[in-house]
Short mmCIF file of C-alpha atoms in Angstrom, two decimals:
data_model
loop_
_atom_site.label_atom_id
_atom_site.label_comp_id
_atom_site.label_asym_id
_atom_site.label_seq_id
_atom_site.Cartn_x
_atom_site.Cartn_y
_atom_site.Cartn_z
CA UNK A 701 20.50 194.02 249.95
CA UNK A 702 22.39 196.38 247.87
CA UNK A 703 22.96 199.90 249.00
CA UNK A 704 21.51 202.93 247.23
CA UNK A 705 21.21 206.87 247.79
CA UNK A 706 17.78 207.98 249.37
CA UNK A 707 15.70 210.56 249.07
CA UNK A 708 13.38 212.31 250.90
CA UNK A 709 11.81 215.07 248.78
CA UNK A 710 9.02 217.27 250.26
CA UNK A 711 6.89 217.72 246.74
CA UNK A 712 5.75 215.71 243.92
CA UNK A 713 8.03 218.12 241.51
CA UNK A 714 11.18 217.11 243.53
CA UNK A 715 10.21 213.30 243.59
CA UNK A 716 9.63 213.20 239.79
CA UNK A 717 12.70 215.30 239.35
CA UNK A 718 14.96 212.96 241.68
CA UNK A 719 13.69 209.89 240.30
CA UNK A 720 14.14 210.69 236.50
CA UNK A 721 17.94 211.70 236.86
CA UNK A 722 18.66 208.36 238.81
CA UNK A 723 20.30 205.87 236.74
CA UNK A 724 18.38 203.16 238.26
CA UNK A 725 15.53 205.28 240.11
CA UNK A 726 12.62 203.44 241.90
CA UNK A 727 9.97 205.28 244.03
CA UNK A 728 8.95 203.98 247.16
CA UNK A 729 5.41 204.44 248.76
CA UNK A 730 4.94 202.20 251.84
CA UNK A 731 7.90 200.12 250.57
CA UNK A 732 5.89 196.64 251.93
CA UNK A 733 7.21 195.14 248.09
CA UNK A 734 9.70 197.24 247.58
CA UNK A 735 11.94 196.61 250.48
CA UNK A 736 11.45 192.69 250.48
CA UNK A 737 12.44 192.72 246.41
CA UNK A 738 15.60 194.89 247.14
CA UNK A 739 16.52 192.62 249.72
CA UNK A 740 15.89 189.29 247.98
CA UNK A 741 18.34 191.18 244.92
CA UNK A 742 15.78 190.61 242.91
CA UNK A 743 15.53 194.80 241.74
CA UNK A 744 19.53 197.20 242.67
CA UNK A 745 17.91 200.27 242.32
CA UNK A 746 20.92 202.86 242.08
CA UNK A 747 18.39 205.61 243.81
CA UNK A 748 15.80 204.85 245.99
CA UNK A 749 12.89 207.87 246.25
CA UNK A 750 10.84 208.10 249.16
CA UNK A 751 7.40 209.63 248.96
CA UNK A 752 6.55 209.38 252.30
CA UNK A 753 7.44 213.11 253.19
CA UNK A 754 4.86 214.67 250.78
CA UNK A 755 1.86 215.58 253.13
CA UNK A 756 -0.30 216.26 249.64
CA UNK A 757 -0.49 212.67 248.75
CA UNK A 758 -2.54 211.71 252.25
CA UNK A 759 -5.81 211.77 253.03
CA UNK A 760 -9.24 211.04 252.11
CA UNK A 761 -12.15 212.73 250.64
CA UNK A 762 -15.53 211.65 250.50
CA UNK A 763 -18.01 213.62 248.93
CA UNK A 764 -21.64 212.98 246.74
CA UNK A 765 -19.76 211.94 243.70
CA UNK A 766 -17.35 209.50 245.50
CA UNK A 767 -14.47 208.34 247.37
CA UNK A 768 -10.83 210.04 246.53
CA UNK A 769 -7.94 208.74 248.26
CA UNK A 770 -4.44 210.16 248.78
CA UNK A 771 -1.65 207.97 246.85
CA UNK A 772 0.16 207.61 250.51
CA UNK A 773 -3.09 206.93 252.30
CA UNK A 774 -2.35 203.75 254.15
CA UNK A 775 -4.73 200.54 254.11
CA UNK A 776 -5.68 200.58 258.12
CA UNK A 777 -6.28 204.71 257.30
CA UNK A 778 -9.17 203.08 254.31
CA UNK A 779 -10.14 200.40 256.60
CA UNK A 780 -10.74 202.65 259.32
CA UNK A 781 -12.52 205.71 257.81
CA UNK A 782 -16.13 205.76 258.70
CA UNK A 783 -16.48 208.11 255.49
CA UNK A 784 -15.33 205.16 253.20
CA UNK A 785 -17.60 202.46 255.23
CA UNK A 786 -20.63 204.78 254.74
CA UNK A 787 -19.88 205.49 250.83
CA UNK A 788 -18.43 202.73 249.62
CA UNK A 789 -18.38 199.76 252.19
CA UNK A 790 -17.12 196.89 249.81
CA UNK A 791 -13.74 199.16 249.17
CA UNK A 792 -13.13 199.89 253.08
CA UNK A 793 -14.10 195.95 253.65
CA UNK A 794 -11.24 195.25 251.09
CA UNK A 795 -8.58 197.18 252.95
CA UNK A 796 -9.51 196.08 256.04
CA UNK A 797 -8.16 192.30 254.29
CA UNK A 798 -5.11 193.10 252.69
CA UNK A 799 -2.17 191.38 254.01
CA UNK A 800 -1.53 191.49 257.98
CA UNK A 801 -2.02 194.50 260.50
CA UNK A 802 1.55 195.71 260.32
CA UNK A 803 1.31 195.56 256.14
CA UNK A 804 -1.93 197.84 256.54
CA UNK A 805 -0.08 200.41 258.62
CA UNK A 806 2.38 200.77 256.22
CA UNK A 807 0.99 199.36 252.30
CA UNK A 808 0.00 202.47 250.83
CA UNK A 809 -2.87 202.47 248.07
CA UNK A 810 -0.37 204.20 245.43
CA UNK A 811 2.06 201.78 246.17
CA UNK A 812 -0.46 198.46 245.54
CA UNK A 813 -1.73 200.12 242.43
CA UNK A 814 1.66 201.34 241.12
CA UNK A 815 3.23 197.63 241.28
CA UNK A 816 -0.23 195.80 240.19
CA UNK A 817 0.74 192.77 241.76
CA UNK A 818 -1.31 190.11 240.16
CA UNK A 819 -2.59 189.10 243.20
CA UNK A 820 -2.96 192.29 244.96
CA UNK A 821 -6.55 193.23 246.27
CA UNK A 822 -6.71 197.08 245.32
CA UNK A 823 -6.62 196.47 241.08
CA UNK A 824 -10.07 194.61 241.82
CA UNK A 825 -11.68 197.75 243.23
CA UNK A 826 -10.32 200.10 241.25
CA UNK A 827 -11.54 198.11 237.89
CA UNK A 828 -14.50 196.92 239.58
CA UNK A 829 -15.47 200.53 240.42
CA UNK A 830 -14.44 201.57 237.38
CA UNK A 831 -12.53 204.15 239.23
CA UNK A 832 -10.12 206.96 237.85
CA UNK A 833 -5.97 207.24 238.91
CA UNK A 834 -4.65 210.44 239.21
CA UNK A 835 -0.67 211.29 238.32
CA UNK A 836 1.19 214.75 238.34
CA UNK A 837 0.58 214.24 234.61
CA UNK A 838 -3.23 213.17 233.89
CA UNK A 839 -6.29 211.12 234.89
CA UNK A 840 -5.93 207.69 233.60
CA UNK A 841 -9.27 205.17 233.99
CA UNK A 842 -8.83 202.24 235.78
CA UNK A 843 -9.65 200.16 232.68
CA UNK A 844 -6.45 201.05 230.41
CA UNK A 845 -3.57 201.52 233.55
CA UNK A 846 -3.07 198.02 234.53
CA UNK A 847 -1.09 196.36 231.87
CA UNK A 848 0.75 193.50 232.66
CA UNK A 849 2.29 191.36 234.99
CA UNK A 850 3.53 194.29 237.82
CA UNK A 851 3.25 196.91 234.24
CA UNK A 852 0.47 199.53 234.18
CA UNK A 853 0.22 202.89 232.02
CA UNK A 854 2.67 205.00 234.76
CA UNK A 855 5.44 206.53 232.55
CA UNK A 856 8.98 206.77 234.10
CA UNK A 857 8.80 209.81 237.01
CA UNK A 858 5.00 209.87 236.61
CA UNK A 859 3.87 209.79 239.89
CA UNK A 860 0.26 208.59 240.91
CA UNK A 861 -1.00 211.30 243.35
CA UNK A 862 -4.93 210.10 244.43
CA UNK A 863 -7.35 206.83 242.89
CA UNK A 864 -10.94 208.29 242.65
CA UNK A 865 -13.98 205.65 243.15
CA UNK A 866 -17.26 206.98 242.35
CA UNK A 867 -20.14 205.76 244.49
CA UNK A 868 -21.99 202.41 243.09
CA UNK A 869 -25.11 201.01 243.72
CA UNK A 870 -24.07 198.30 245.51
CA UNK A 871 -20.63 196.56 245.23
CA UNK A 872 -18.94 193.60 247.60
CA UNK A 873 -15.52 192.10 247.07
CA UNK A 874 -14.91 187.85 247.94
CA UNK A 875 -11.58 186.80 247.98
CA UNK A 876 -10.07 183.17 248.75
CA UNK A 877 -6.71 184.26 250.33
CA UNK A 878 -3.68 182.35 250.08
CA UNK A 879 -3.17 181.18 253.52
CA UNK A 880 0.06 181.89 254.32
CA UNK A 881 0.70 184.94 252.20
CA UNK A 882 -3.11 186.41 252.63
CA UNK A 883 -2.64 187.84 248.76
CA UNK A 884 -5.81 186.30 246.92
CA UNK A 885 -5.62 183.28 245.00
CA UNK A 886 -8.53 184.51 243.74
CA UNK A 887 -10.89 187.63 244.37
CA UNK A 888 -13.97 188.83 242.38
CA UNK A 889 -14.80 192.89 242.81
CA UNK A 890 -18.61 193.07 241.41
CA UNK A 891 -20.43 196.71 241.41
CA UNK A 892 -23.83 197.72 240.16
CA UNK A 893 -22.14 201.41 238.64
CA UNK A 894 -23.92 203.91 236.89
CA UNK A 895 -22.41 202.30 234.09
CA UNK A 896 -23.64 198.90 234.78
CA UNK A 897 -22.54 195.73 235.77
CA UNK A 898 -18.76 195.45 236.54
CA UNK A 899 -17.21 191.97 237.43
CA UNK A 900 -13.40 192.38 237.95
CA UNK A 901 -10.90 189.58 239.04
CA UNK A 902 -7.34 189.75 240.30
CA UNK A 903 -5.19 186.68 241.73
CA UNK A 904 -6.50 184.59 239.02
CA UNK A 905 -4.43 185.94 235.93
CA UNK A 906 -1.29 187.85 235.00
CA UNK A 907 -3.34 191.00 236.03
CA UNK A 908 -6.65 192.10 237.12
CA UNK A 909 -9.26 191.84 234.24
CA UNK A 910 -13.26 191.92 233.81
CA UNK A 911 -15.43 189.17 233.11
CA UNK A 912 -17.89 190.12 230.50
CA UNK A 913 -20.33 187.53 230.37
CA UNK A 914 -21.18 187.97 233.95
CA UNK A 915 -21.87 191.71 233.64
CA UNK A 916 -24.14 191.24 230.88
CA UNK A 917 -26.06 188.47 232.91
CA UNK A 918 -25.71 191.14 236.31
CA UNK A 919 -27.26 193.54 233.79
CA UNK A 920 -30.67 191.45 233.22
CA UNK A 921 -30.97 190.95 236.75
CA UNK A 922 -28.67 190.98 239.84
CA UNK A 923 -28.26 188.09 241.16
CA UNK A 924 -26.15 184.84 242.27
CA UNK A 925 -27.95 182.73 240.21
CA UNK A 926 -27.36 184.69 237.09
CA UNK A 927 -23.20 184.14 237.30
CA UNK A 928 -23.32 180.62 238.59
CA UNK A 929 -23.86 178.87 235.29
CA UNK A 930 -20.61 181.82 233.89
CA UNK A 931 -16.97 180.01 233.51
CA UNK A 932 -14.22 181.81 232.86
CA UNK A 933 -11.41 179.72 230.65
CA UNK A 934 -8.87 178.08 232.50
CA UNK A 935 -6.15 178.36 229.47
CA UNK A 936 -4.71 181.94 230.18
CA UNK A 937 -4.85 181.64 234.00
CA UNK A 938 -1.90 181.18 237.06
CA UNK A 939 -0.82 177.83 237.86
CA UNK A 940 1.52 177.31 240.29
CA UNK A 941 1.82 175.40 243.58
CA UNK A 942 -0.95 176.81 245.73
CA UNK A 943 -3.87 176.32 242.69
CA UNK A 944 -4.07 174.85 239.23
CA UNK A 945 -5.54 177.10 236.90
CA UNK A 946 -8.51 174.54 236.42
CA UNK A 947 -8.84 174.95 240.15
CA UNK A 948 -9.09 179.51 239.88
CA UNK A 949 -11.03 179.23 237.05
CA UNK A 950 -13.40 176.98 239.21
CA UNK A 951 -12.70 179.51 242.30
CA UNK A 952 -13.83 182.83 239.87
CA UNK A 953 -17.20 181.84 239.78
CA UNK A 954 -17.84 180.19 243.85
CA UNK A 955 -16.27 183.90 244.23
CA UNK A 956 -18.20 185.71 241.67
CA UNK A 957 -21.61 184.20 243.86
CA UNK A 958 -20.76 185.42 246.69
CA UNK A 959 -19.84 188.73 246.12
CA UNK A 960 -22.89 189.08 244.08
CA UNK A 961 -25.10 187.79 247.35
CA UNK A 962 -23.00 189.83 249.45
CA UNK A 963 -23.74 193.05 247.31
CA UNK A 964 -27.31 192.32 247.78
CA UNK B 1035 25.39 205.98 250.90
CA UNK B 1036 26.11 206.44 254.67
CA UNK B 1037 23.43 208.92 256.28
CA UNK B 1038 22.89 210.70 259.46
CA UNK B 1039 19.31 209.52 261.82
CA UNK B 1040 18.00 210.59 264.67
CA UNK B 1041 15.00 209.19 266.37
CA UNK B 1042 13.33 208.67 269.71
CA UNK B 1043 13.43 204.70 270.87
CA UNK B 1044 11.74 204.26 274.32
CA UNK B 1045 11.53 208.21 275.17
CA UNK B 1046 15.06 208.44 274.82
CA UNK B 1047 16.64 210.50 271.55
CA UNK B 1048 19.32 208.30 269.85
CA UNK B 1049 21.08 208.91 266.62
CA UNK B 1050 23.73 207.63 264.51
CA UNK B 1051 25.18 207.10 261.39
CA UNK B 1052 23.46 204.40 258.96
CA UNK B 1053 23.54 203.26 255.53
CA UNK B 1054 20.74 204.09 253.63
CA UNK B 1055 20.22 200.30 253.15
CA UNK B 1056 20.02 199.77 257.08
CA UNK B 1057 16.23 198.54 258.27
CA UNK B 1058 15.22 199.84 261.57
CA UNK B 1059 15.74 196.05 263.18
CA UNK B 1060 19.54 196.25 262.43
CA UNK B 1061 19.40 199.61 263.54
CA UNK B 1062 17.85 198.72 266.62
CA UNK B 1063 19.62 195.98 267.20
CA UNK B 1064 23.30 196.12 265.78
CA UNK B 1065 23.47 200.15 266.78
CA UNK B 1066 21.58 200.71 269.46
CA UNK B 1067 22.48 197.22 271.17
CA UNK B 1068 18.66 196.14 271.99
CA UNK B 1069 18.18 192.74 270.78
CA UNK B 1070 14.83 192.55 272.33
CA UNK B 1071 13.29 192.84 268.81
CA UNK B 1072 13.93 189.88 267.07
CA UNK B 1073 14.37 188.90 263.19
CA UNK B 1074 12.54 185.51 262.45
CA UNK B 1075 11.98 185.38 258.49
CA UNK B 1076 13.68 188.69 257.72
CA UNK B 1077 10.70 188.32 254.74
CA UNK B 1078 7.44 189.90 256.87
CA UNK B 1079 5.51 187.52 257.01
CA UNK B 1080 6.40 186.25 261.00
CA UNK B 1081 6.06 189.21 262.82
CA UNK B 1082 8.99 188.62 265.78
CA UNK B 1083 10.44 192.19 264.76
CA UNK B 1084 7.16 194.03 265.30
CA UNK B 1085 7.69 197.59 266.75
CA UNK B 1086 5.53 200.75 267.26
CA UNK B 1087 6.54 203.64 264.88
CA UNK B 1088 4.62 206.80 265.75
CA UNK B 1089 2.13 204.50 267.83
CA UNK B 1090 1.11 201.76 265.29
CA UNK B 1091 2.70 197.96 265.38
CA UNK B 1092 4.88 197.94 262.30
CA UNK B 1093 7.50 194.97 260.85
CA UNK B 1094 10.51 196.44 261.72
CA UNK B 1095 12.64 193.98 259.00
CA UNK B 1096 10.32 195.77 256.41
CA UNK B 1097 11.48 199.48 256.94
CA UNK B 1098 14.44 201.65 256.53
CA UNK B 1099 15.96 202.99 259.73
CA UNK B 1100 16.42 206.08 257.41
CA UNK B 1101 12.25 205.97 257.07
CA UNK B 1102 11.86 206.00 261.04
CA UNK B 1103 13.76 209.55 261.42
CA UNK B 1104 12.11 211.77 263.64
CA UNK B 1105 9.95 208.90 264.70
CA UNK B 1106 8.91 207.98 267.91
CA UNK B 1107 9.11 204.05 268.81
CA UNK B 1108 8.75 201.42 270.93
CA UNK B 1109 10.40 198.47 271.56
CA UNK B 1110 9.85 195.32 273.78
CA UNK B 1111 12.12 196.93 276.31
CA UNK B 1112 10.45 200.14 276.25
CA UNK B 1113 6.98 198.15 277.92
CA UNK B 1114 8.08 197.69 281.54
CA UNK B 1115 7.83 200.68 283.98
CA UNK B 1116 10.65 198.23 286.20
CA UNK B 1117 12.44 195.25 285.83
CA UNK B 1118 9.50 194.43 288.79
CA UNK B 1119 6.53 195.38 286.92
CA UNK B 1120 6.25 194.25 283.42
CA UNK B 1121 3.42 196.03 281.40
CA UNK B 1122 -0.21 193.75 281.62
CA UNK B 1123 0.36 192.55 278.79
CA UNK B 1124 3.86 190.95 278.91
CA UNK B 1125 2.18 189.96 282.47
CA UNK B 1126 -0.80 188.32 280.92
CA UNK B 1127 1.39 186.06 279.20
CA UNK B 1128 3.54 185.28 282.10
CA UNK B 1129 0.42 184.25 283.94
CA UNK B 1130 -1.23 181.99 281.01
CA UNK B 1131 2.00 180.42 279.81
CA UNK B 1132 1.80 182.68 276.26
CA UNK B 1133 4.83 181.56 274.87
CA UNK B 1134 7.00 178.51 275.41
CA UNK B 1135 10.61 178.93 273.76
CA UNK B 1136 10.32 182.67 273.48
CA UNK B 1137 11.10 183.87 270.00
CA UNK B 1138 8.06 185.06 268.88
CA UNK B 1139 6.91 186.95 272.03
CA UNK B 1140 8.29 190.28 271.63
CA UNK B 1141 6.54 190.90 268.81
CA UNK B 1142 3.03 189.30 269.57
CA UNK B 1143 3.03 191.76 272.75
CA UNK B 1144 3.85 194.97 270.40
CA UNK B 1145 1.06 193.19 267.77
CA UNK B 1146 -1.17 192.60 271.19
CA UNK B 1147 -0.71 196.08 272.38
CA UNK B 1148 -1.54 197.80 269.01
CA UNK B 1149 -4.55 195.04 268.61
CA UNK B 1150 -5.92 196.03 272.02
CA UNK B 1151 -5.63 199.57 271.48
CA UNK B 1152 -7.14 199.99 267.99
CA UNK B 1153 -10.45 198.52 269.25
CA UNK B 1154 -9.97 200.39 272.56
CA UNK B 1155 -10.03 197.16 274.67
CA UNK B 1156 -13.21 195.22 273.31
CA UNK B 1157 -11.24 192.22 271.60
CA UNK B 1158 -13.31 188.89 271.24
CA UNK B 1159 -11.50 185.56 270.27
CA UNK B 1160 -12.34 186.05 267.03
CA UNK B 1161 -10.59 189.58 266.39
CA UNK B 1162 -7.23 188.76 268.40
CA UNK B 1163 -7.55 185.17 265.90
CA UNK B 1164 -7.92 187.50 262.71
CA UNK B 1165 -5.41 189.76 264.54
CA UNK B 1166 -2.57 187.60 265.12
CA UNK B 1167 -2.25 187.29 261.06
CA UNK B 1168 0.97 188.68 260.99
CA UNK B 1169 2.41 186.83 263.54
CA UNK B 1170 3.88 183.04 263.82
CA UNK B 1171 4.20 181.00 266.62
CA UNK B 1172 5.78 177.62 265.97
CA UNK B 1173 5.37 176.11 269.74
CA UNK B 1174 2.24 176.74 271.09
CA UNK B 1175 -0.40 176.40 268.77
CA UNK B 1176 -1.83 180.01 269.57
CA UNK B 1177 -3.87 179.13 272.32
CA UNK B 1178 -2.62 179.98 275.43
CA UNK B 1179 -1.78 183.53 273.67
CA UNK B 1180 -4.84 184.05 272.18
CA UNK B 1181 -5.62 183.30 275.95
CA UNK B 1182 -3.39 185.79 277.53
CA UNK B 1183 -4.28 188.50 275.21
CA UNK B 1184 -7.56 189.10 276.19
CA UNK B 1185 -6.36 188.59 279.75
CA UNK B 1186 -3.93 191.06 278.97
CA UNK B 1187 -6.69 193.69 277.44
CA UNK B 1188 -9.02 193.83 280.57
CA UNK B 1189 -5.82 193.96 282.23
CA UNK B 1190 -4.66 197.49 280.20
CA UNK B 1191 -8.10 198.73 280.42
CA UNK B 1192 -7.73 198.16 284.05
CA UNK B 1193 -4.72 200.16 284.25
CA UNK B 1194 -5.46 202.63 282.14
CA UNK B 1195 -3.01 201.93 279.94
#
């Protein structure tokens, strides 16, 4: 690991500020990917900017519209809020799974949704839910921040500050995790919204995206029936080691199933 | 870029100077001298450098000593009241042969303690299974610490600690 200058700034204005005069600037949240890549060489960031000392970013709010979570609100802190559980049970079910104990009492939500890992669990809820990311800048909708591979909408010293989820009618989340790294080889998010259907999957691709065939079946009547006949093409998906892509695209629907039964 | 910390390791305040790069295990280890928390895979994914920070079991390869400042944690060494008494937990495994070569216990007894205390002393099989995630054993095949973990919680709850 390469050294770099830290910082410790107290607001969002000084972060943003710190980070954009940086030659190399990278913001750390709970650091659970950030610290492993600087160590592996694999990103020499010339500054690194710590956001844990900005007590605005933490918390959670729960109120009749939905769920809104502080950027730096750690994973155990969603897994163990009774106020998520009761509004949203699928989303404090899926925090309760990421990683390992000691990764959920650091991982941050900002942090997961900032690097959109293609495997990570928190782009599936947050495109299943069809929820809204908030930045010092602007409100950006689930749907059009993730990008690529680890690239989403965030402009440099933009700064994600909460994720809003608004209350669905029912929503579960099914993942089939990696063994050894508990990432998901392949999870399916799937929420009855007021906007219908929603059927997003992460692990499978280069990022999380929806499946639109299944939400138009969902829409004619909820069920696991209605997705089990639904294949997703194999061509654009991961293949690596731990799954062929014929072997996720087969995994999307088992998955799809039994979220849907596990919705109700 | 060589910075000042200060932090409170086993009740005691201890500071130094650090590079900004240093994680807390080198810290604790190469600085303070207390090699009690171990580095396995230096990746997170073993779980032999698991700490408290603040009162939660944390990777200590995985964070900055710079992140820890004003922190209060706990190490391995910090468990023990006396070189006589170990804490129940550390005892539990003594008495059910919890470990064999060693490496990983330090920081199955910080994941234990943090397990046991987040569901205030009612673990089952099942949760200390699902709980022991983050932690590798490559000797014993988990049973006999699965075993003296929930030995070790009645044993806590006993004590009141």
């Amino acid at each position: 690991m390469y050294d770099f200058a830290y910082h410790k700034p107290k607001s969002v204005a000084d972060a943003s500020a710190a980070v954009k005069k940086a030659s190399e600037g990278k913001l750390m949240a709970g650091g659970m990917t950030l610290i492993p890549t600087i160590k592996q060489r694999l990103a020499r960031p010339s500054d690194v900017v710590d956001l844990g000392g900005i007590g605005d970013l933490k918390g959670i709010k729960v109120d009749a519209s939905g769920v809104t979570i502080g950027a730096m609100t750690k994973h155990a802190e969603v897994a163990a809020s009774a106020d998520v559980a009761k509004a949203i049970p699928a989303l404090a079910k899926l925090a309760a799974n990421i990683g390992d104990a000691q990764v959920r009492n650091r991982g941050t939500i900002g942090g997961s949704v900032a690097n959109n890992d293609p495997a990570a669990d928190y782009p599936a809820a947050l495109v299943g839910l069809g929820a809204t990311v908030h930045t010092n800048e602007r409100k950006i909708a689930a749907d059009d921040f993730f990008k690529g591979m680890f690239e989403t909408a965030l402009k440099d010293g933009e700064i994600i500050t909460a994720v809003s989820f608004p209350v669905a009618k029912k929503a579960a989340y099914m993942k089939f995790p990696n063994p050894a790294s508990r990432y998901a080889m392949v999870g399916v998010f799937v929420a009855d919204t007021a906007g219908g259907a929603r059927v997003a999957v992460t692990g499978a691709g280069p990022g999380v995206f929806r499946v639109k065939d299944m939400e138009a079946a969902l829409g004619k009547g909820w069920s696991a029936d209605a997705v089990a006949g639904i294949k997703v093409p194999a061509g654009g998906l991961n293949n690596d080691i731990h799954a062929s892509r014929e072997y996720r695209a087969h995994l999307v629907t088992v998955m799809a199933k039994r979220a849907v039964a596990a919705a109700g | 870029m060589t910075m000042s910390v200060a932090m409170t390791v086993n009740g005691k305040a201890v500071s130094g100077n650090v590079e900004a790069r240093t994680l807390l295990v080198q810290f604790l280890r190469e600085h303070l001298g207390m090699t009690g928390t171990h580095v396995g895979c230096d990746t997170s994914q073993c779980g032999a450098c698991v700490v408290h920070v603040d009162g939660v079991s944390v990777k200590a390869c995985t964070m900055l000593a710079v992140q820890a400042e004003g922190s209060k944690v706990t190490t391995i060494e910090g468990l023990a009241a006396s070189p006589e008494k170990l804490h129940p937990m550390q005892e539990a495994f003594r008495e059910n042969h919890g470990l064999q070569c060693g490496f990983c216990t330090p920081g199955m007894v910080m994941s234990a303690i943090d397990l046991v205390k987040r569901h205030n002393y009612a673990v089952t099989e099942e949760i200390v299974r699902h709980g022991l995630e983050g932690n590798l054993c490559r000797c014993t095949g988990y049973h006999n610490i699965v075993k003296s973990i929930l030995a070790g919680a009645q044993a806590m709850k006993a004590a009141g600690v």
